[in-house]
Amino acid sequence: MTNRSRLIGILMATAAGLFAGAAQAGKANDTLTVVWRDAIPNVDPYYNSLRTGIIFQQHTMDALVYRDPDSFQIKPLLATSWKQVDEDKLEFELRKGVKFPNGDPFSADDVVYTLNLISSPEGKVSVPSNYSWIRNAEKIDDNHVRINLKKPTPAALEFFSMITPIYPKAYREKVGAEGFSKAPMGVGPYKTVKVDGVKQIDLVRFDEYYEGSPKGRAKIGKVSIVEVADSATELAEILGGRADWIWNYNADQFENIGRVPTLQAIRSESMRVNYLQMDAAGRSGANNPFTNVKVRQAVLYAVDRETFAKQMVQGDSKPLDAPCYTSQFGCLQEMAVKYRYDPAKAKQLLAEAGYPNGFETELVSYSLDTWIAAVQNYLGAVGIKAKVSQLQVGAVIQRLEKGDVPINIGSWGSNSVNDVSAIFPVYYGGGTFDFAHDAEAQKLVEQGGSTNDVEARKRAYGALIKRVTEQAYWTALATDVKYYAVSKDLNFKPDRDEMPRWFVSSWK
C-alpha cells in the first residue's frame, strides 16, 4: 500500500470516531497544539534556514520593523521610525520602555550587538547572503542606531522585518550560542518555556508584551509545537484530537479533511517556489552527468510541470519559467528560456550528451512522497533512473551544505521577502546552496543587489534569468499551495507570505 493510500485509510477510519469533546488539545485548556514534521535542531533563527525556524522567531523574537501581511506595508515594531540618511545609511529610532522576559530593558546596545554579530564572518550564520550587505551598526544613543550598509540595498526593510530579530545582548553573552539555542529569549507576543527542537517547543503568552505593537497581544494563552517524523503521524494526531493545527499534507487529502465535522480544511497559494536543482558545478563529483548542459536541459524537457502543478500541488498552483515568485521585484518571467514538456526532445538531448541509454543517479528530497514519485517517473520515462533518498528537511540541508547531492527537489520561500534579492544570491551567489558556481551569474546577482536604480536592477536580473535558464541549472516546478487542517474551534487565516500568525488567532 502506498503512503497516499495509507493516509486515506487512516483518515476514513478515524474520522467516523471523532467527536468534539475528545480533544486533549485546544480550547478547553487554552493551548494551541501544532504538529509538524519539520524539526528545528537549532531554534536560534540565525542558525537554521527552515521556515519553521522563521515562524518560531516571528512569535518570540521581534525585529525592528513589521511587514503587514495584507498590505505588505512596513510598520514600526521595536523601532518607531526610520530614515534613509543616504543610499548606504539607515537610522532607526527605537521604542522606549520595552523589556525582555527576564526584565532586562531593550536598547540600542541589543540592536548593535545583533547586527554586528550576524553580519560578520565570525557570526557563521546559516545564510550569510541575508546579512552580507550590512557593514556594521553603531549606537547614536540609547534610543537611536545607525546602520551602515556595504552597498545600496533596496530590500533592506524587507529583510529587517522578516528575518532579522533582535538578540538580548546581556543574556546571549551570558549563556553563549549553545545556551541560547537551548533557552532562547527575545521580545515577542510569546515567550519560550521549553525547547527540544526535534521533539517539542512550548510557548506561553508574554503578558508584559509592549503596547503599540502591530502584532498585538496574543489571544491564545499557550502554543505547544510537537515534532513528528512523517505525514501519516501528523494526520493521525489531528484526526485523533491531539492537535489543533497541521499543514503541508498531501493535496489529495483536502476534500476528505473538509468532511470531518471537527476540522476545517484550508488552502492558499504562497510565495514559495518548489524547484528541481542539479549539480552543474560538479560538487558531488566532477564526472556527474549534470555537469553537461544538455543533460540538464533534457531533465527540464522531461518533467511535465503543468501537470505537476495541476495534479500534485493542486489549488491555484502554476508552473513558472523564471526561478522566482511572480510578485517579487525583478522576477521577469518573460526573460526566461521556456522548457515545455517534450520527452522526445529530452531523449534526443541525452543521446547528444553521450547517454543514449540514460544513466543512474540519486534524487534527494524532503518533499511529499507523491511529488518525488512523480518526478522520478518523469525522469525514468526518458532513461534517467533515479534512486530516491527521502529525508527530513534538516538532513537534506546538511547534505546540500556538504555538496554531495547530484539532483534534488526542494522549495524556497525567500523568507517571505518580496524581492528576488532574497532568492538569487542564495542559489546563484556562490554560497552553500549554489550548485551552479557560474561567475557570470554571480556578477549579475551582485549588480542587481547593489543599486537603488530600479531600471538597472531590472536589467541585471533580467540578464541573470536569461543566463541561468539557458544553462538549465534550476527549474521552478510549481508555485506552492499551503494546505492546512485546523480545529473548528480555531479562528485562523492563512497569509500569502506563508507565515502562520498564531498570535492573531483565537478560539471561537
Coordinates of C-alpha atoms in Angstrom, one line a residue:
M1 CA 0.0 0.0 0.0
T2 CA 1.4 3.5 -0.9
N3 CA 1.8 6.2 1.7
R4 CA -1.0 8.1 -0.1
S5 CA -3.4 5.1 0.3
R6 CA -2.4 4.6 3.9
L7 CA -3.2 8.2 4.7
I8 CA -6.6 8.0 3.1
G9 CA -7.2 4.8 5.1
I10 CA -6.2 6.5 8.3
L11 CA -8.4 9.4 7.5
M12 CA -11.6 7.5 6.7
A13 CA -11.2 5.0 9.6
T14 CA -10.6 7.7 12.2
A15 CA -13.0 10.4 11.0
A16 CA -16.1 8.4 12.0
G17 CA -14.9 8.1 15.6
L18 CA -14.1 11.8 16.2
F19 CA -16.2 13.9 18.5
A20 CA -15.7 17.5 19.6
G21 CA -15.2 16.9 23.3
A22 CA -12.5 14.2 22.9
A23 CA -9.5 16.5 22.1
Q24 CA -6.6 16.7 24.6
A25 CA -5.5 19.9 22.8
G26 CA -7.4 23.0 22.2
K27 CA -9.9 25.5 23.5
A28 CA -10.6 23.7 26.8
N29 CA -7.1 24.3 28.2
D30 CA -6.3 27.4 26.1
T31 CA -3.4 25.5 24.3
L32 CA -3.0 25.6 20.6
T33 CA -1.2 22.3 19.7
V34 CA 0.7 22.5 16.5
V35 CA 2.0 19.3 14.9
W36 CA 4.6 19.4 12.1
R37 CA 7.3 17.3 10.7
D38 CA 10.0 19.9 10.1
A39 CA 12.1 19.7 13.2
I40 CA 14.3 22.7 14.2
P41 CA 17.5 21.2 15.6
N42 CA 18.7 24.8 16.5
V43 CA 15.9 27.2 17.3
D44 CA 18.2 30.2 17.1
P45 CA 16.8 31.8 14.0
Y46 CA 20.2 32.8 12.7
Y47 CA 21.5 29.2 12.7
N48 CA 18.8 27.5 10.7
S49 CA 17.3 28.2 7.3
L50 CA 14.0 26.5 7.9
R51 CA 10.6 28.0 7.5
T52 CA 9.6 26.6 10.9
G53 CA 12.5 28.5 12.4
I54 CA 11.3 31.8 11.0
I55 CA 7.8 31.0 12.3
F56 CA 9.2 30.4 15.8
Q57 CA 11.2 33.7 15.5
Q58 CA 8.1 35.7 14.5
H59 CA 6.3 34.7 17.6
T60 CA 9.1 35.0 20.1
M61 CA 11.7 37.5 18.9
D62 CA 10.6 40.8 17.4
A63 CA 12.6 42.7 14.7
L64 CA 13.0 46.4 14.2
V65 CA 10.0 46.6 11.8
Y66 CA 7.0 44.5 10.8
R67 CA 5.5 43.9 7.4
D68 CA 1.7 43.8 7.3
P69 CA 0.7 40.5 5.7
D70 CA -2.2 42.1 3.8
S71 CA -0.8 45.4 2.5
F72 CA 2.9 44.4 2.7
Q73 CA 3.4 47.9 4.3
I74 CA 6.4 48.2 6.6
K75 CA 5.2 49.2 10.1
P76 CA 7.0 50.2 13.4
L77 CA 7.9 47.3 15.7
L78 CA 10.9 47.6 18.0
A79 CA 11.8 50.8 16.0
T80 CA 9.2 53.5 16.0
S81 CA 10.6 55.4 13.0
W82 CA 13.4 55.3 10.5
K83 CA 15.0 57.3 7.8
Q84 CA 17.4 56.8 4.9
V85 CA 20.3 59.1 5.6
D86 CA 21.9 58.4 2.3
E87 CA 22.0 55.4 -0.1
D88 CA 24.1 53.4 2.3
K89 CA 22.9 54.5 5.7
L90 CA 19.7 53.9 7.7
E91 CA 18.9 55.4 11.1
F92 CA 16.3 54.0 13.5
E93 CA 14.6 55.5 16.5
L94 CA 13.9 52.7 19.0
R95 CA 10.8 52.1 21.1
K96 CA 11.1 53.1 24.7
G97 CA 10.0 51.1 27.7
V98 CA 10.4 47.7 26.1
K99 CA 11.6 44.8 28.3
F100 CA 12.8 41.3 27.6
P101 CA 11.0 38.5 29.5
N102 CA 13.8 38.4 32.1
G103 CA 13.3 42.1 32.9
D104 CA 16.3 43.5 31.0
P105 CA 15.5 46.7 29.1
F106 CA 15.7 46.8 25.3
S107 CA 18.1 49.4 24.0
A108 CA 20.4 50.3 21.1
D109 CA 23.0 48.0 22.6
D110 CA 20.9 45.0 21.7
V111 CA 20.5 46.2 18.1
V112 CA 24.1 47.0 17.6
Y113 CA 25.2 43.7 19.1
T114 CA 22.8 41.7 17.0
L115 CA 23.6 43.3 13.6
N116 CA 27.4 43.4 14.1
L117 CA 27.4 39.7 15.1
I118 CA 25.3 38.4 12.2
S119 CA 27.0 40.4 9.5
S120 CA 30.5 39.4 10.5
P121 CA 32.2 36.2 9.2
E122 CA 32.7 35.2 12.8
G123 CA 28.9 35.1 13.2
K124 CA 28.8 32.0 10.9
V125 CA 25.0 32.4 10.2
S126 CA 23.3 29.8 8.1
V127 CA 22.5 32.1 5.2
P128 CA 25.3 34.7 5.0
S129 CA 23.8 36.4 2.0
N130 CA 20.8 37.5 4.1
Y131 CA 23.1 39.9 6.0
S132 CA 26.3 40.3 4.0
W133 CA 25.1 43.7 2.8
I134 CA 25.4 45.1 6.4
R135 CA 28.7 46.8 7.1
N136 CA 28.0 47.5 10.7
A137 CA 25.7 49.1 13.2
E138 CA 26.6 51.9 15.6
K139 CA 24.9 53.4 18.6
I140 CA 24.0 57.0 18.5
D141 CA 22.4 57.0 21.9
D142 CA 20.3 54.5 23.9
N143 CA 17.3 55.0 21.6
H144 CA 18.9 55.6 18.2
V145 CA 21.1 53.4 16.0
R146 CA 22.7 54.0 12.6
I147 CA 23.2 51.0 10.2
N148 CA 25.9 51.4 7.7
L149 CA 25.4 49.3 4.5
K150 CA 28.2 47.9 2.3
K151 CA 26.1 48.9 -0.7
P152 CA 22.7 50.3 -1.5
T153 CA 20.2 47.6 -0.5
P154 CA 16.6 48.4 -1.8
A155 CA 15.1 45.5 0.1
A156 CA 16.8 46.3 3.4
L157 CA 13.5 46.9 5.3
E158 CA 12.0 43.7 4.0
F159 CA 15.0 41.8 5.4
F160 CA 14.8 43.7 8.7
S161 CA 11.1 42.8 9.0
M162 CA 11.1 39.1 8.2
I163 CA 14.5 37.6 9.2
T164 CA 16.4 40.0 11.5
P165 CA 15.2 39.5 15.1
I166 CA 17.0 41.3 17.9
Y167 CA 19.0 39.4 20.5
P168 CA 19.1 40.5 24.2
K169 CA 22.8 41.3 24.3
A170 CA 23.4 40.8 28.0
Y171 CA 21.6 37.5 28.1
R172 CA 23.1 36.0 25.0
E173 CA 26.6 37.0 26.0
K174 CA 26.0 35.3 29.3
V175 CA 24.6 32.0 28.0
G176 CA 26.6 31.8 24.8
A177 CA 25.4 30.5 21.4
E178 CA 24.8 27.0 22.7
G179 CA 23.0 28.1 25.8
F180 CA 20.8 30.4 23.7
S181 CA 19.8 27.6 21.4
K182 CA 18.5 25.7 24.4
A183 CA 16.8 28.6 26.1
P184 CA 16.2 31.3 23.6
M185 CA 14.8 34.7 24.5
G186 CA 13.5 37.7 22.7
V187 CA 10.7 40.2 22.8
G188 CA 7.6 38.8 21.2
P189 CA 3.9 38.0 21.7
Y190 CA 5.0 34.7 23.2
K191 CA 8.0 33.6 25.4
T192 CA 9.7 30.2 25.2
V193 CA 9.3 27.9 28.2
K194 CA 10.5 24.6 26.7
V195 CA 12.8 23.7 23.8
D196 CA 13.6 20.4 22.3
G197 CA 13.7 21.3 18.7
V198 CA 13.4 17.8 17.4
K199 CA 10.5 16.9 19.8
Q200 CA 8.6 19.8 21.3
I201 CA 8.6 23.5 21.8
D202 CA 6.3 25.2 24.3
L203 CA 5.4 28.9 24.2
V204 CA 3.3 30.9 26.7
R205 CA 1.8 34.3 26.1
F206 CA 4.1 37.2 27.2
D207 CA 1.7 39.2 29.3
E208 CA 4.2 42.1 29.5
Y209 CA 4.4 42.5 25.7
Y210 CA 4.6 46.2 24.9
E211 CA 1.6 48.3 23.8
G212 CA 1.6 49.6 20.3
S213 CA 3.0 46.5 18.5
P214 CA 1.2 45.8 15.2
K215 CA 1.2 42.2 16.2
G216 CA -1.0 42.9 19.1
R217 CA -1.2 40.9 22.3
A218 CA -1.6 37.1 21.8
K219 CA -5.2 35.9 22.3
I220 CA -4.4 32.3 22.9
G221 CA -2.5 31.5 26.2
K222 CA -0.2 28.7 25.1
V223 CA 1.2 27.2 21.9
S224 CA 2.7 23.7 22.0
I225 CA 4.7 22.7 18.9
V226 CA 5.1 18.9 18.6
E227 CA 7.6 17.4 16.1
V228 CA 6.7 14.1 14.4
A229 CA 8.6 12.0 11.8
D230 CA 6.1 11.7 9.0
S231 CA 2.8 12.9 7.4
A232 CA 0.9 9.8 8.5
T233 CA 1.6 10.6 12.2
E234 CA 0.8 14.2 11.6
L235 CA -2.6 13.4 10.1
A236 CA -3.4 10.9 12.8
E237 CA -2.7 13.5 15.5
I238 CA -5.2 16.0 14.2
L239 CA -7.8 13.3 13.5
G240 CA -7.4 11.9 17.0
G241 CA -8.0 15.3 18.6
R242 CA -4.4 15.6 19.9
A243 CA -3.6 18.6 17.5
D244 CA -5.4 21.8 16.5
W245 CA -3.2 22.7 13.5
I246 CA -1.2 20.9 10.8
W247 CA -0.1 21.9 7.3
N248 CA 1.7 20.6 4.2
Y249 CA -0.3 17.4 3.9
N250 CA -0.9 15.8 0.5
A251 CA -3.3 17.8 -1.6
D252 CA -5.4 14.7 -2.2
Q253 CA -6.5 14.7 1.4
F254 CA -8.0 18.2 1.2
E255 CA -11.6 17.2 0.3
N256 CA -11.6 14.3 2.8
I257 CA -10.4 16.5 5.7
G258 CA -13.1 19.1 4.8
R259 CA -15.7 16.4 5.5
V260 CA -14.5 15.8 9.1
P261 CA -17.0 17.5 11.4
T262 CA -14.4 18.8 13.9
L263 CA -11.9 20.2 11.3
Q264 CA -11.5 23.0 8.7
A265 CA -9.6 22.3 5.5
I266 CA -8.0 25.5 4.2
R267 CA -5.6 26.0 1.3
S268 CA -3.9 29.1 0.0
E269 CA -1.2 29.8 -2.6
S270 CA 2.1 31.1 -1.1
M271 CA 5.2 32.8 -2.3
R272 CA 7.1 29.5 -2.0
V273 CA 8.6 28.0 -5.2
N274 CA 9.0 24.2 -5.5
Y275 CA 12.1 23.5 -7.6
L276 CA 14.3 20.9 -9.1
Q277 CA 18.1 21.7 -8.8
M278 CA 21.0 20.0 -10.5
D279 CA 24.7 19.9 -9.6
A280 CA 26.1 21.7 -12.6
A281 CA 29.3 22.6 -10.7
G282 CA 30.2 19.0 -10.0
R283 CA 30.3 19.4 -6.3
S284 CA 29.0 15.8 -5.9
G285 CA 31.7 14.5 -8.3
A286 CA 33.3 16.1 -11.4
N287 CA 32.0 13.3 -13.7
N288 CA 28.4 13.5 -12.7
P289 CA 26.2 13.8 -15.8
F290 CA 24.6 17.1 -14.6
T291 CA 27.7 19.0 -15.4
N292 CA 26.6 18.6 -19.0
V293 CA 24.2 21.4 -20.1
K294 CA 22.4 19.1 -22.5
V295 CA 21.6 16.7 -19.7
R296 CA 20.2 19.5 -17.6
Q297 CA 18.1 20.7 -20.4
A298 CA 16.9 17.1 -21.0
V299 CA 15.7 17.0 -17.4
L300 CA 13.7 20.2 -17.9
Y301 CA 12.0 18.9 -21.0
A302 CA 11.3 15.5 -19.3
V303 CA 9.2 17.0 -16.5
D304 CA 5.6 17.9 -17.2
R305 CA 5.4 20.9 -14.9
E306 CA 1.8 21.9 -16.0
T307 CA 0.5 18.5 -14.9
F308 CA 2.7 18.6 -11.7
A309 CA 1.1 21.9 -10.7
K310 CA -2.4 20.8 -11.5
Q311 CA -2.4 17.2 -10.1
M312 CA 0.3 17.2 -7.5
V313 CA 0.2 20.6 -5.8
Q314 CA -3.4 21.4 -7.0
G315 CA -5.3 24.5 -5.9
D316 CA -4.0 27.7 -7.5
S317 CA -0.5 26.3 -8.2
K318 CA 1.1 27.2 -11.5
P319 CA 4.4 26.5 -13.2
L320 CA 7.0 29.3 -13.5
D321 CA 9.6 29.8 -16.2
A322 CA 11.9 32.0 -14.1
P323 CA 13.4 30.8 -10.8
C324 CA 11.4 33.2 -8.5
Y325 CA 7.9 34.1 -7.5
T326 CA 5.9 36.4 -9.8
S327 CA 5.3 39.2 -7.2
Q328 CA 8.9 39.6 -6.3
F329 CA 10.7 42.7 -7.7
G330 CA 13.0 41.6 -10.5
C331 CA 11.2 38.3 -11.3
L332 CA 10.9 38.9 -15.0
Q333 CA 9.3 35.8 -16.3
E334 CA 9.5 37.0 -19.9
M335 CA 13.3 36.8 -19.8
A336 CA 13.3 33.1 -19.1
V337 CA 14.1 30.4 -21.7
K338 CA 11.0 28.2 -21.7
Y339 CA 11.1 24.4 -21.5
R340 CA 7.7 22.8 -22.4
Y341 CA 7.1 19.1 -21.7
D342 CA 8.8 17.2 -24.6
P343 CA 10.1 13.7 -23.6
A344 CA 11.3 13.0 -27.2
K345 CA 13.4 16.2 -27.1
A346 CA 14.8 15.1 -23.7
K347 CA 15.8 11.7 -25.1
Q348 CA 17.5 13.4 -28.0
L349 CA 19.5 15.7 -25.8
L350 CA 20.6 12.8 -23.6
A351 CA 21.8 10.9 -26.7
E352 CA 23.7 14.0 -27.9
A353 CA 25.3 14.3 -24.4
G354 CA 26.6 10.7 -24.6
Y355 CA 23.8 9.0 -22.6
P356 CA 21.6 7.3 -25.3
N357 CA 20.6 4.7 -22.7
G358 CA 20.2 7.2 -19.8
F359 CA 22.1 6.8 -16.5
E360 CA 21.6 6.2 -12.8
T361 CA 21.6 8.9 -10.2
E362 CA 20.4 9.7 -6.7
L363 CA 17.4 12.0 -6.2
V364 CA 17.4 13.7 -2.8
S365 CA 14.3 15.4 -1.3
Y366 CA 12.2 16.3 1.8
S367 CA 9.1 16.8 -0.4
L368 CA 5.9 14.7 -0.2
D369 CA 6.5 11.2 -1.5
T370 CA 3.8 11.6 -4.2
W371 CA 5.7 14.6 -5.6
I372 CA 9.0 12.8 -5.5
A373 CA 7.5 9.7 -7.2
A374 CA 6.0 11.9 -10.0
V375 CA 9.4 13.5 -10.8
Q376 CA 11.1 10.0 -10.5
N377 CA 8.6 8.7 -13.1
Y378 CA 9.2 11.6 -15.5
L379 CA 12.9 11.0 -15.3
G380 CA 12.6 7.3 -15.7
A381 CA 10.5 7.7 -18.8
V382 CA 13.5 9.2 -20.6
G383 CA 16.1 6.8 -19.2
I384 CA 17.3 8.6 -16.1
K385 CA 17.0 6.0 -13.3
A386 CA 16.7 8.0 -10.0
K387 CA 17.2 6.2 -6.7
V388 CA 15.2 8.3 -4.1
S389 CA 16.6 9.4 -0.8
Q390 CA 13.7 10.9 1.0
L391 CA 14.9 12.6 4.2
Q392 CA 13.7 15.2 6.7
V393 CA 14.4 18.8 5.7
G394 CA 17.3 19.2 8.2
A395 CA 19.1 16.1 6.9
V396 CA 18.7 17.3 3.3
I397 CA 20.1 20.7 4.1
Q398 CA 23.1 19.1 5.8
R399 CA 23.8 17.1 2.6
L400 CA 23.3 20.2 0.4
E401 CA 25.8 22.0 2.6
K402 CA 28.3 19.2 2.1
G403 CA 27.7 19.4 -1.6
D404 CA 27.2 15.7 -2.2
V405 CA 23.7 15.9 -3.9
P406 CA 23.5 15.3 -7.7
I407 CA 19.9 16.4 -8.1
N408 CA 17.3 17.5 -5.5
I409 CA 13.7 18.6 -5.2
G410 CA 13.2 21.3 -2.7
S411 CA 11.4 24.6 -2.1
W412 CA 12.3 28.1 -1.2
G413 CA 10.0 30.7 0.3
S414 CA 12.5 33.6 0.1
N415 CA 11.9 34.2 3.8
S416 CA 8.8 35.9 2.5
V417 CA 10.8 38.8 1.2
N418 CA 9.1 40.2 -1.9
D419 CA 12.3 40.9 -3.8
V420 CA 14.5 38.5 -5.8
S421 CA 17.5 39.6 -3.7
A422 CA 16.1 37.0 -1.2
I423 CA 16.4 34.1 -3.7
F424 CA 19.0 34.8 -6.4
P425 CA 22.0 35.3 -4.0
V426 CA 21.2 32.0 -2.3
Y427 CA 21.2 29.9 -5.5
Y428 CA 23.5 31.9 -7.7
G429 CA 25.6 34.0 -5.4
G430 CA 28.4 31.5 -4.9
G431 CA 27.4 30.3 -1.4
T432 CA 26.4 27.0 0.2
F433 CA 23.3 26.3 -1.9
D434 CA 24.8 27.4 -5.2
F435 CA 25.3 24.3 -7.3
A436 CA 26.0 26.3 -10.5
H437 CA 29.1 28.3 -9.5
D438 CA 28.7 30.4 -12.6
A439 CA 30.9 33.5 -12.4
E440 CA 28.7 35.4 -14.9
A441 CA 25.6 34.7 -12.8
Q442 CA 27.4 35.8 -9.6
K443 CA 28.3 39.0 -11.3
L444 CA 24.7 39.7 -12.3
V445 CA 23.5 38.9 -8.7
E446 CA 25.9 41.5 -7.4
Q447 CA 24.9 44.1 -9.9
G448 CA 21.2 43.7 -9.2
G449 CA 21.6 43.8 -5.5
S450 CA 23.9 46.8 -5.2
T451 CA 22.0 49.7 -6.6
N452 CA 18.8 51.6 -5.9
D453 CA 18.3 52.3 -9.6
V454 CA 15.2 50.4 -10.5
E455 CA 15.9 50.1 -14.2
A456 CA 19.5 49.0 -13.6
R457 CA 18.2 46.3 -11.2
K458 CA 15.7 45.0 -13.8
R459 CA 18.4 44.9 -16.5
A460 CA 20.8 42.9 -14.2
Y461 CA 18.1 40.5 -13.0
G462 CA 16.6 40.0 -16.5
A463 CA 20.1 39.1 -17.8
L464 CA 20.5 36.7 -14.9
I465 CA 17.2 35.0 -15.5
K466 CA 18.1 34.5 -19.2
R467 CA 21.6 33.2 -18.3
V468 CA 20.5 30.6 -15.7
T469 CA 17.6 29.3 -17.7
E470 CA 19.7 28.9 -20.8
Q471 CA 22.1 26.9 -18.7
A472 CA 19.1 24.9 -17.1
Y473 CA 20.6 25.0 -13.6
W474 CA 17.4 25.0 -11.7
T475 CA 13.7 24.9 -12.6
A476 CA 10.6 26.0 -10.8
L477 CA 8.4 23.0 -10.8
A478 CA 5.4 24.9 -9.5
T479 CA 4.3 27.6 -7.0
D480 CA 3.3 26.2 -3.7
V481 CA -0.1 25.9 -2.2
K482 CA -0.2 25.5 1.6
Y483 CA -2.7 23.0 2.9
Y484 CA -3.9 23.5 6.4
A485 CA -6.1 21.3 8.7
V486 CA -7.2 23.2 11.8
S487 CA -9.7 22.7 14.6
K488 CA -13.2 24.0 14.0
D489 CA -12.8 25.8 17.3
L490 CA -9.9 27.9 15.9
N491 CA -10.1 31.2 14.1
F492 CA -7.1 31.0 11.7
K493 CA -6.4 33.0 8.5
P494 CA -3.6 32.0 6.2
D495 CA -1.4 34.8 4.8
R496 CA 0.2 34.7 1.3
D497 CA 3.6 35.2 2.8
E498 CA 3.4 31.6 4.3
M499 CA 3.7 32.9 7.8
P500 CA 1.1 31.4 10.1
R501 CA 0.4 34.1 12.7
W502 CA -0.9 32.3 15.8
F503 CA -0.6 35.5 17.8
V504 CA -3.6 36.8 15.9
S505 CA -5.6 33.5 16.1
S506 CA -8.3 33.0 18.7
W507 CA -10.8 30.4 19.9
K508 CA -14.3 30.7 18.6

